[in-house]
PDB file of C-alpha atoms in Angstrom:
ATOM      1  CA  GLU A   1      10.616  13.258   7.406  1.00  0.00           C
ATOM      2  CA  LEU A   2      10.390  11.323   4.160  1.00  0.00           C
ATOM      3  CA  LYS A   3       8.123  12.881   1.561  1.00  0.00           C
ATOM      4  CA  VAL A   4       6.881  11.024  -1.504  1.00  0.00           C
ATOM      5  CA  GLU A   5       5.347  13.235  -4.093  1.00  0.00           C
ATOM      6  CA  GLN A   6       3.477  11.940  -7.090  1.00  0.00           C
ATOM      7  CA  ASN A   7       2.284  13.981  -9.975  1.00  0.00           C
ATOM      8  CA  PRO A   8      -0.068  14.393 -11.561  1.00  0.00           C
ATOM      9  CA  LEU A   9      -2.650  13.519  -8.986  1.00  0.00           C
ATOM     10  CA  PHE A  10      -5.319  13.060 -11.664  1.00  0.00           C
ATOM     11  CA  LEU A  11      -4.774  12.167 -15.227  1.00  0.00           C
ATOM     12  CA  SER A  12      -7.455  11.957 -17.928  1.00  0.00           C
ATOM     13  CA  MET A  13      -6.177  10.731 -21.270  1.00  0.00           C
ATOM     14  CA  GLN A  14      -7.455   9.336 -24.496  1.00  0.00           C
ATOM     15  CA  GLU A  15      -6.952   5.845 -25.568  1.00  0.00           C
ATOM     16  CA  GLY A  16      -3.833   5.379 -27.633  1.00  0.00           C
ATOM     17  CA  LYS A  17      -1.910   8.280 -26.030  1.00  0.00           C
ATOM     18  CA  ASN A  18       1.233   8.135 -24.024  1.00  0.00           C
ATOM     19  CA  TYR A  19       1.896   9.706 -20.608  1.00  0.00           C
ATOM     20  CA  THR A  20       4.234   9.566 -17.649  1.00  0.00           C
ATOM     21  CA  ILE A  21       3.560   9.623 -13.948  1.00  0.00           C
ATOM     22  CA  TYR A  22       6.334  10.969 -11.758  1.00  0.00           C
ATOM     23  CA  CYS A  23       7.375   9.991  -8.232  1.00  0.00           C
ATOM     24  CA  ASN A  24       9.905  12.127  -6.338  1.00  0.00           C
ATOM     25  CA  TYR A  25      11.091  11.250  -2.872  1.00  0.00           C
ATOM     26  CA  SER A  26      13.125  13.141  -0.364  1.00  0.00           C
ATOM     27  CA  THR A  27      15.523  10.630   1.214  1.00  0.00           C
ATOM     28  CA  THR A  28      17.996   7.964   0.150  1.00  0.00           C
ATOM     29  CA  SER A  29      16.447   4.676  -0.858  1.00  0.00           C
ATOM     30  CA  ASP A  30      17.292   1.968  -3.353  1.00  0.00           C
ATOM     31  CA  ARG A  31      13.902   0.352  -3.425  1.00  0.00           C
ATOM     32  CA  LEU A  32      10.718   1.705  -4.952  1.00  0.00           C
ATOM     33  CA  TYR A  33       7.459  -0.040  -5.776  1.00  0.00           C
ATOM     34  CA  TRP A  34       4.614   0.730  -8.008  1.00  0.00           C
ATOM     35  CA  TYR A  35       1.093  -0.500  -7.222  1.00  0.00           C
ATOM     36  CA  ARG A  36      -2.258  -0.373  -8.905  1.00  0.00           C
ATOM     37  CA  GLN A  37      -5.515  -0.074  -7.019  1.00  0.00           C
ATOM     38  CA  ASP A  38      -8.963  -0.579  -8.559  1.00  0.00           C
ATOM     39  CA  PRO A  39     -11.989   0.935  -6.747  1.00  0.00           C
ATOM     40  CA  GLY A  40     -12.896  -0.931  -3.653  1.00  0.00           C
ATOM     41  CA  LYS A  41      -9.957  -3.249  -3.978  1.00  0.00           C
ATOM     42  CA  SER A  42      -6.578  -3.652  -2.354  1.00  0.00           C
ATOM     43  CA  LEU A  43      -3.193  -3.099  -3.990  1.00  0.00           C
ATOM     44  CA  GLU A  44      -1.805  -5.060  -6.890  1.00  0.00           C
ATOM     45  CA  SER A  45       1.953  -5.100  -7.242  1.00  0.00           C
ATOM     46  CA  LEU A  46       3.189  -3.771 -10.620  1.00  0.00           C
ATOM     47  CA  PHE A  47       6.895  -3.276 -10.330  1.00  0.00           C
ATOM     48  CA  VAL A  48       9.729  -3.608  -7.819  1.00  0.00           C
ATOM     49  CA  LEU A  49      12.688  -1.412  -8.577  1.00  0.00           C
ATOM     50  CA  LEU A  50      15.802  -2.421  -6.672  1.00  0.00           C
ATOM     51  CA  SER A  51      18.694  -0.312  -7.915  1.00  0.00           C
ATOM     52  CA  ASN A  52      19.715   2.823  -9.653  1.00  0.00           C
ATOM     53  CA  GLY A  53      18.909   2.644 -13.354  1.00  0.00           C
ATOM     54  CA  ALA A  54      16.475  -0.193 -12.989  1.00  0.00           C
ATOM     55  CA  VAL A  55      13.906  -0.381 -15.767  1.00  0.00           C
ATOM     56  CA  LYS A  56      10.976  -2.825 -15.835  1.00  0.00           C
ATOM     57  CA  GLN A  57       8.259  -3.275 -18.387  1.00  0.00           C
ATOM     58  CA  GLU A  58       5.066  -5.155 -18.399  1.00  0.00           C
ATOM     59  CA  GLY A  59       2.639  -4.657 -21.291  1.00  0.00           C
ATOM     60  CA  ARG A  60       1.897  -1.027 -21.744  1.00  0.00           C
ATOM     61  CA  LEU A  61       3.606   0.050 -18.519  1.00  0.00           C
ATOM     62  CA  MET A  62       7.264   0.739 -17.968  1.00  0.00           C
ATOM     63  CA  ALA A  63       8.838   1.899 -14.746  1.00  0.00           C
ATOM     64  CA  SER A  64      12.263   3.301 -14.081  1.00  0.00           C
ATOM     65  CA  LEU A  65      14.288   4.398 -11.093  1.00  0.00           C
ATOM     66  CA  ASP A  66      16.981   7.047 -10.800  1.00  0.00           C
ATOM     67  CA  THR A  67      18.161   6.928  -7.218  1.00  0.00           C
ATOM     68  CA  LYS A  68      20.529   9.870  -7.637  1.00  0.00           C
ATOM     69  CA  ALA A  69      17.727  12.155  -8.724  1.00  0.00           C
ATOM     70  CA  ARG A  70      15.347  10.400  -6.245  1.00  0.00           C
ATOM     71  CA  LEU A  71      12.897   9.937  -9.065  1.00  0.00           C
ATOM     72  CA  SER A  72      10.853   7.149 -10.453  1.00  0.00           C
ATOM     73  CA  THR A  73       8.642   7.251 -13.502  1.00  0.00           C
ATOM     74  CA  LEU A  74       5.745   5.100 -14.653  1.00  0.00           C
ATOM     75  CA  HIS A  75       5.279   5.464 -18.383  1.00  0.00           C
ATOM     76  CA  ILE A  76       2.058   4.470 -20.098  1.00  0.00           C
ATOM     77  CA  THR A  77       2.259   3.597 -23.729  1.00  0.00           C
ATOM     78  CA  ALA A  78      -0.804   3.630 -26.028  1.00  0.00           C
ATOM     79  CA  ALA A  79      -3.278   3.693 -23.077  1.00  0.00           C
ATOM     80  CA  VAL A  80      -6.303   1.479 -23.120  1.00  0.00           C
ATOM     81  CA  HIS A  81      -9.455   1.826 -21.014  1.00  0.00           C
ATOM     82  CA  ASP A  82      -8.488  -1.179 -18.852  1.00  0.00           C
ATOM     83  CA  LEU A  83      -5.584   0.845 -17.402  1.00  0.00           C
ATOM     84  CA  SER A  84      -7.972   3.159 -15.685  1.00  0.00           C
ATOM     85  CA  ALA A  85      -7.184   2.812 -11.891  1.00  0.00           C
ATOM     86  CA  THR A  86      -5.277   4.569  -9.144  1.00  0.00           C
ATOM     87  CA  TYR A  87      -1.479   4.133  -9.294  1.00  0.00           C
ATOM     88  CA  PHE A  88       0.724   4.525  -6.221  1.00  0.00           C
ATOM     89  CA  CYS A  89       4.438   4.665  -5.836  1.00  0.00           C
ATOM     90  CA  ALA A  90       5.958   3.622  -2.470  1.00  0.00           C
ATOM     91  CA  VAL A  91       9.466   4.118  -1.219  1.00  0.00           C
ATOM     92  CA  ASP A  92      11.030   1.509   1.055  1.00  0.00           C
ATOM     93  CA  LEU A  93      12.625   3.031   4.213  1.00  0.00           C
ATOM     94  CA  MET A  94      15.095   0.294   4.785  1.00  0.00           C
ATOM     95  CA  GLU A  95      17.015   2.157   7.344  1.00  0.00           C
ATOM     96  CA  TYR A  96      13.877   2.148   9.507  1.00  0.00           C
ATOM     97  CA  GLY A  97      13.509  -1.597   9.414  1.00  0.00           C
ATOM     98  CA  ASN A  98      11.750  -1.715   6.106  1.00  0.00           C
ATOM     99  CA  LYS A  99       8.538   0.142   5.858  1.00  0.00           C
ATOM    100  CA  LEU A 100       6.800   1.754   2.886  1.00  0.00           C
ATOM    101  CA  VAL A 101       5.876   5.362   2.529  1.00  0.00           C
ATOM    102  CA  PHE A 102       3.258   5.898  -0.179  1.00  0.00           C
ATOM    103  CA  GLY A 103       2.723   8.688  -2.586  1.00  0.00           C
ATOM    104  CA  ALA A 104      -0.696  10.383  -2.798  1.00  0.00           C
ATOM    105  CA  GLY A 105      -1.636   8.306  -5.784  1.00  0.00           C
ATOM    106  CA  THR A 106      -2.492   9.151  -9.355  1.00  0.00           C
ATOM    107  CA  ILE A 107      -6.017   8.601 -10.590  1.00  0.00           C
ATOM    108  CA  LEU A 108      -5.889   7.586 -14.159  1.00  0.00           C
ATOM    109  CA  ARG A 109      -8.880   7.713 -16.410  1.00  0.00           C
ATOM    110  CA  VAL A 110      -8.546   6.531 -19.964  1.00  0.00           C
ATOM    111  CA  LYS A 111     -11.310   7.710 -22.159  1.00  0.00           C
ATOM    112  CA  SER A 112     -12.498   5.715 -25.232  1.00  0.00           C
TER     113      SER A 112
ATOM    114  CA  GLY B   1       3.543 -16.490  -5.326  1.00  0.00           C
ATOM    115  CA  ALA B   2       3.184 -15.136  -1.868  1.00  0.00           C
ATOM    116  CA  VAL B   3      -0.380 -14.842  -0.641  1.00  0.00           C
ATOM    117  CA  VAL B   4      -1.861 -12.887   2.281  1.00  0.00           C
ATOM    118  CA  SER B   5      -5.387 -13.629   3.281  1.00  0.00           C
ATOM    119  CA  GLN B   6      -7.406 -10.974   5.098  1.00  0.00           C
ATOM    120  CA  HIS B   7     -10.707 -11.415   6.771  1.00  0.00           C
ATOM    121  CA  PRO B   8     -13.414 -10.255   6.883  1.00  0.00           C
ATOM    122  CA  SER B   9     -13.537  -8.334   3.573  1.00  0.00           C
ATOM    123  CA  TRP B  10     -16.240  -6.125   4.977  1.00  0.00           C
ATOM    124  CA  VAL B  11     -17.904  -5.606   8.364  1.00  0.00           C
ATOM    125  CA  ILE B  12     -20.598  -3.334   9.776  1.00  0.00           C
ATOM    126  CA  CYS B  13     -20.653  -2.797  13.528  1.00  0.00           C
ATOM    127  CA  LYS B  14     -22.429  -0.676  16.005  1.00  0.00           C
ATOM    128  CA  SER B  15     -20.667   2.249  17.793  1.00  0.00           C
ATOM    129  CA  GLY B  16     -18.968   1.116  20.964  1.00  0.00           C
ATOM    130  CA  THR B  17     -18.342  -2.407  19.882  1.00  0.00           C
ATOM    131  CA  SER B  18     -15.013  -4.029  18.911  1.00  0.00           C
ATOM    132  CA  VAL B  19     -14.083  -5.544  15.651  1.00  0.00           C
ATOM    133  CA  LYS B  20     -11.212  -7.917  14.873  1.00  0.00           C
ATOM    134  CA  ILE B  21      -9.524  -8.226  11.528  1.00  0.00           C
ATOM    135  CA  GLU B  22      -7.279 -11.088  10.712  1.00  0.00           C
ATOM    136  CA  CYS B  23      -4.329 -11.207   8.324  1.00  0.00           C
ATOM    137  CA  ARG B  24      -2.671 -14.524   7.453  1.00  0.00           C
ATOM    138  CA  SER B  25       0.317 -15.341   5.330  1.00  0.00           C
ATOM    139  CA  LEU B  26      -0.572 -18.541   3.575  1.00  0.00           C
ATOM    140  CA  ASP B  27       2.689 -19.708   1.972  1.00  0.00           C
ATOM    141  CA  PHE B  28       5.495 -17.866   3.731  1.00  0.00           C
ATOM    142  CA  GLN B  29       6.589 -16.830   7.183  1.00  0.00           C
ATOM    143  CA  ALA B  30       5.655 -13.227   7.792  1.00  0.00           C
ATOM    144  CA  THR B  31       8.294 -11.879  10.137  1.00  0.00           C
ATOM    145  CA  THR B  32       6.903  -8.443   9.870  1.00  0.00           C
ATOM    146  CA  MET B  33       3.356  -7.340   9.223  1.00  0.00           C
ATOM    147  CA  PHE B  34       2.044  -3.880   8.530  1.00  0.00           C
ATOM    148  CA  TRP B  35      -1.400  -2.365   9.092  1.00  0.00           C
ATOM    149  CA  TYR B  36      -2.652   0.522   6.979  1.00  0.00           C
ATOM    150  CA  ARG B  37      -5.861   2.462   6.810  1.00  0.00           C
ATOM    151  CA  GLN B  38      -7.127   4.218   3.725  1.00  0.00           C
ATOM    152  CA  PHE B  39      -9.887   6.844   3.642  1.00  0.00           C
ATOM    153  CA  PRO B  40     -11.795   7.463   0.377  1.00  0.00           C
ATOM    154  CA  LYS B  41      -9.726   8.992  -2.387  1.00  0.00           C
ATOM    155  CA  GLN B  42      -6.640   9.071  -0.171  1.00  0.00           C
ATOM    156  CA  SER B  43      -3.453   7.185   0.059  1.00  0.00           C
ATOM    157  CA  LEU B  44      -2.507   4.447   2.442  1.00  0.00           C
ATOM    158  CA  MET B  45      -1.348   5.518   5.852  1.00  0.00           C
ATOM    159  CA  LEU B  46       0.730   3.197   7.934  1.00  0.00           C
ATOM    160  CA  MET B  47      -0.771   2.576  11.367  1.00  0.00           C
ATOM    161  CA  ALA B  48       1.615   0.181  12.890  1.00  0.00           C
ATOM    162  CA  THR B  49       4.365  -2.406  12.258  1.00  0.00           C
ATOM    163  CA  SER B  50       4.453  -5.688  14.114  1.00  0.00           C
ATOM    164  CA  ASN B  51       7.150  -8.331  14.379  1.00  0.00           C
ATOM    165  CA  GLU B  52       6.322 -11.838  15.400  1.00  0.00           C
ATOM    166  CA  GLY B  53       6.322 -12.170  19.203  1.00  0.00           C
ATOM    167  CA  SER B  54       7.002  -8.519  19.799  1.00  0.00           C
ATOM    168  CA  LYS B  55       4.863  -5.506  20.603  1.00  0.00           C
ATOM    169  CA  ALA B  56       3.698  -3.503  17.678  1.00  0.00           C
ATOM    170  CA  THR B  57       5.324  -0.204  16.874  1.00  0.00           C
ATOM    171  CA  TYR B  58       2.667   2.437  16.202  1.00  0.00           C
ATOM    172  CA  GLU B  59       3.007   5.433  13.983  1.00  0.00           C
ATOM    173  CA  GLN B  60       2.665   8.920  15.497  1.00  0.00           C
ATOM    174  CA  GLY B  61      -0.954   9.774  16.114  1.00  0.00           C
ATOM    175  CA  VAL B  62      -2.254   6.192  16.177  1.00  0.00           C
ATOM    176  CA  GLU B  63      -3.845   5.253  19.470  1.00  0.00           C
ATOM    177  CA  LYS B  64      -2.361   2.008  20.602  1.00  0.00           C
ATOM    178  CA  ASP B  65      -5.173   1.353  23.069  1.00  0.00           C
ATOM    179  CA  LYS B  66      -7.788   1.745  20.363  1.00  0.00           C
ATOM    180  CA  PHE B  67      -6.046  -0.292  17.662  1.00  0.00           C
ATOM    181  CA  LEU B  68      -4.792  -3.430  19.284  1.00  0.00           C
ATOM    182  CA  ILE B  69      -2.360  -5.488  17.218  1.00  0.00           C
ATOM    183  CA  ASN B  70      -1.301  -8.976  17.925  1.00  0.00           C
ATOM    184  CA  HIS B  71       1.289 -10.866  15.948  1.00  0.00           C
ATOM    185  CA  ALA B  72       1.490 -14.139  17.868  1.00  0.00           C
ATOM    186  CA  SER B  73       2.759 -16.386  15.101  1.00  0.00           C
ATOM    187  CA  LEU B  74       4.712 -16.113  11.856  1.00  0.00           C
ATOM    188  CA  THR B  75       1.539 -16.520   9.872  1.00  0.00           C
ATOM    189  CA  LEU B  76      -1.110 -14.499  11.726  1.00  0.00           C
ATOM    190  CA  SER B  77      -1.556 -10.937  12.832  1.00  0.00           C
ATOM    191  CA  THR B  78      -4.743  -9.413  14.104  1.00  0.00           C
ATOM    192  CA  LEU B  79      -5.971  -5.830  14.364  1.00  0.00           C
ATOM    193  CA  THR B  80      -8.728  -5.154  16.849  1.00  0.00           C
ATOM    194  CA  VAL B  81     -10.549  -1.868  16.683  1.00  0.00           C
ATOM    195  CA  THR B  82     -11.874  -1.329  20.168  1.00  0.00           C
ATOM    196  CA  SER B  83     -14.911   0.851  21.018  1.00  0.00           C
ATOM    197  CA  ALA B  84     -15.368   1.665  17.406  1.00  0.00           C
ATOM    198  CA  HIS B  85     -16.871   4.972  16.323  1.00  0.00           C
ATOM    199  CA  PRO B  86     -18.069   6.237  13.004  1.00  0.00           C
ATOM    200  CA  GLU B  87     -14.819   8.080  12.388  1.00  0.00           C
ATOM    201  CA  ASP B  88     -13.064   4.705  12.453  1.00  0.00           C
ATOM    202  CA  SER B  89     -14.934   3.715   9.325  1.00  0.00           C
ATOM    203  CA  SER B  90     -12.291   3.136   6.741  1.00  0.00           C
ATOM    204  CA  PHE B  91     -10.603   0.566   4.520  1.00  0.00           C
ATOM    205  CA  TYR B  92      -7.960  -1.343   6.494  1.00  0.00           C
ATOM    206  CA  ILE B  93      -5.200  -3.205   4.641  1.00  0.00           C
ATOM    207  CA  CYS B  94      -2.513  -5.505   5.990  1.00  0.00           C
ATOM    208  CA  SER B  95       0.719  -6.357   4.386  1.00  0.00           C
ATOM    209  CA  ALA B  96       3.462  -8.851   5.180  1.00  0.00           C
ATOM    210  CA  SER B  97       7.097  -9.342   4.437  1.00  0.00           C
ATOM    211  CA  GLY B  98       9.269 -12.142   5.510  1.00  0.00           C
ATOM    212  CA  GLN B  99      11.059 -15.410   4.726  1.00  0.00           C
ATOM    213  CA  GLY B 100      10.438 -17.737   1.884  1.00  0.00           C
ATOM    214  CA  ARG B 101       9.372 -15.087  -0.563  1.00  0.00           C
ATOM    215  CA  SER B 102      10.764 -15.198  -4.110  1.00  0.00           C
ATOM    216  CA  ASN B 103      11.303 -11.491  -4.355  1.00  0.00           C
ATOM    217  CA  TYR B 104      11.805  -8.460  -2.279  1.00  0.00           C
ATOM    218  CA  GLY B 105       8.745  -6.602  -1.189  1.00  0.00           C
ATOM    219  CA  TYR B 106       5.514  -6.714   0.482  1.00  0.00           C
ATOM    220  CA  THR B 107       2.406  -8.746  -0.084  1.00  0.00           C
ATOM    221  CA  PHE B 108      -0.922  -7.041   0.604  1.00  0.00           C
ATOM    222  CA  GLY B 109      -4.081  -8.513   1.904  1.00  0.00           C
ATOM    223  CA  SER B 110      -7.425  -7.842   0.080  1.00  0.00           C
ATOM    224  CA  GLY B 111      -8.501  -5.311   2.625  1.00  0.00           C
ATOM    225  CA  THR B 112     -11.395  -4.911   5.068  1.00  0.00           C
ATOM    226  CA  ARG B 113     -14.068  -2.305   4.653  1.00  0.00           C
ATOM    227  CA  LEU B 114     -15.199  -1.275   8.153  1.00  0.00           C
ATOM    228  CA  THR B 115     -18.398   0.709   8.582  1.00  0.00           C
ATOM    229  CA  VAL B 116     -19.307   1.850  12.073  1.00  0.00           C
ATOM    230  CA  VAL B 117     -22.968   2.844  12.498  1.00  0.00           C
TER     231      VAL B 117
END
């Protein structure tokens, strides 16, 4: 059974600080996604990582994928309040006809 | 970009009644659609996967007779919650993947907040 573990589950940080969210998974996969969810809303796609060593950046967020270590990271640089949300990683189980298995989510609160 | 429209965005219904939620891909052909439910402060749990013209594949523990899924065309899938009870109250989200999209991945609908009273 595929397990996707995110940590931390809750992150409170000051504006201007850096931090990393980790996503470990237990089976082989070359595709990993990061999503953002605001309260009461659906998912917003942040990054699609398609291969080992993939690195993508958008604004203050940068995601990377190490398929050998089965690890993805979402790095936050100089956090601002607007980044407060819940962040999910999701692993694509391609061998099962493509379906996503989600991590538990990381609740991020950026304090002014 | 790819857009998936989900309706209604919220619905309140009485116990014992049925509720239908629609999920439409607006600018691509959704060969596969997925239905998730999300309880407060929890992650998304996949309920079922449907391919156009085929019966849905349900995840373990999901009652297929209670959550009826129809994927009759490449642009529309519906989820009907039959004989709804308060424990069915949740946030339901659909997602679609398919042809004509510019990148890999899945497009999510805006979600439906179901409250059963």
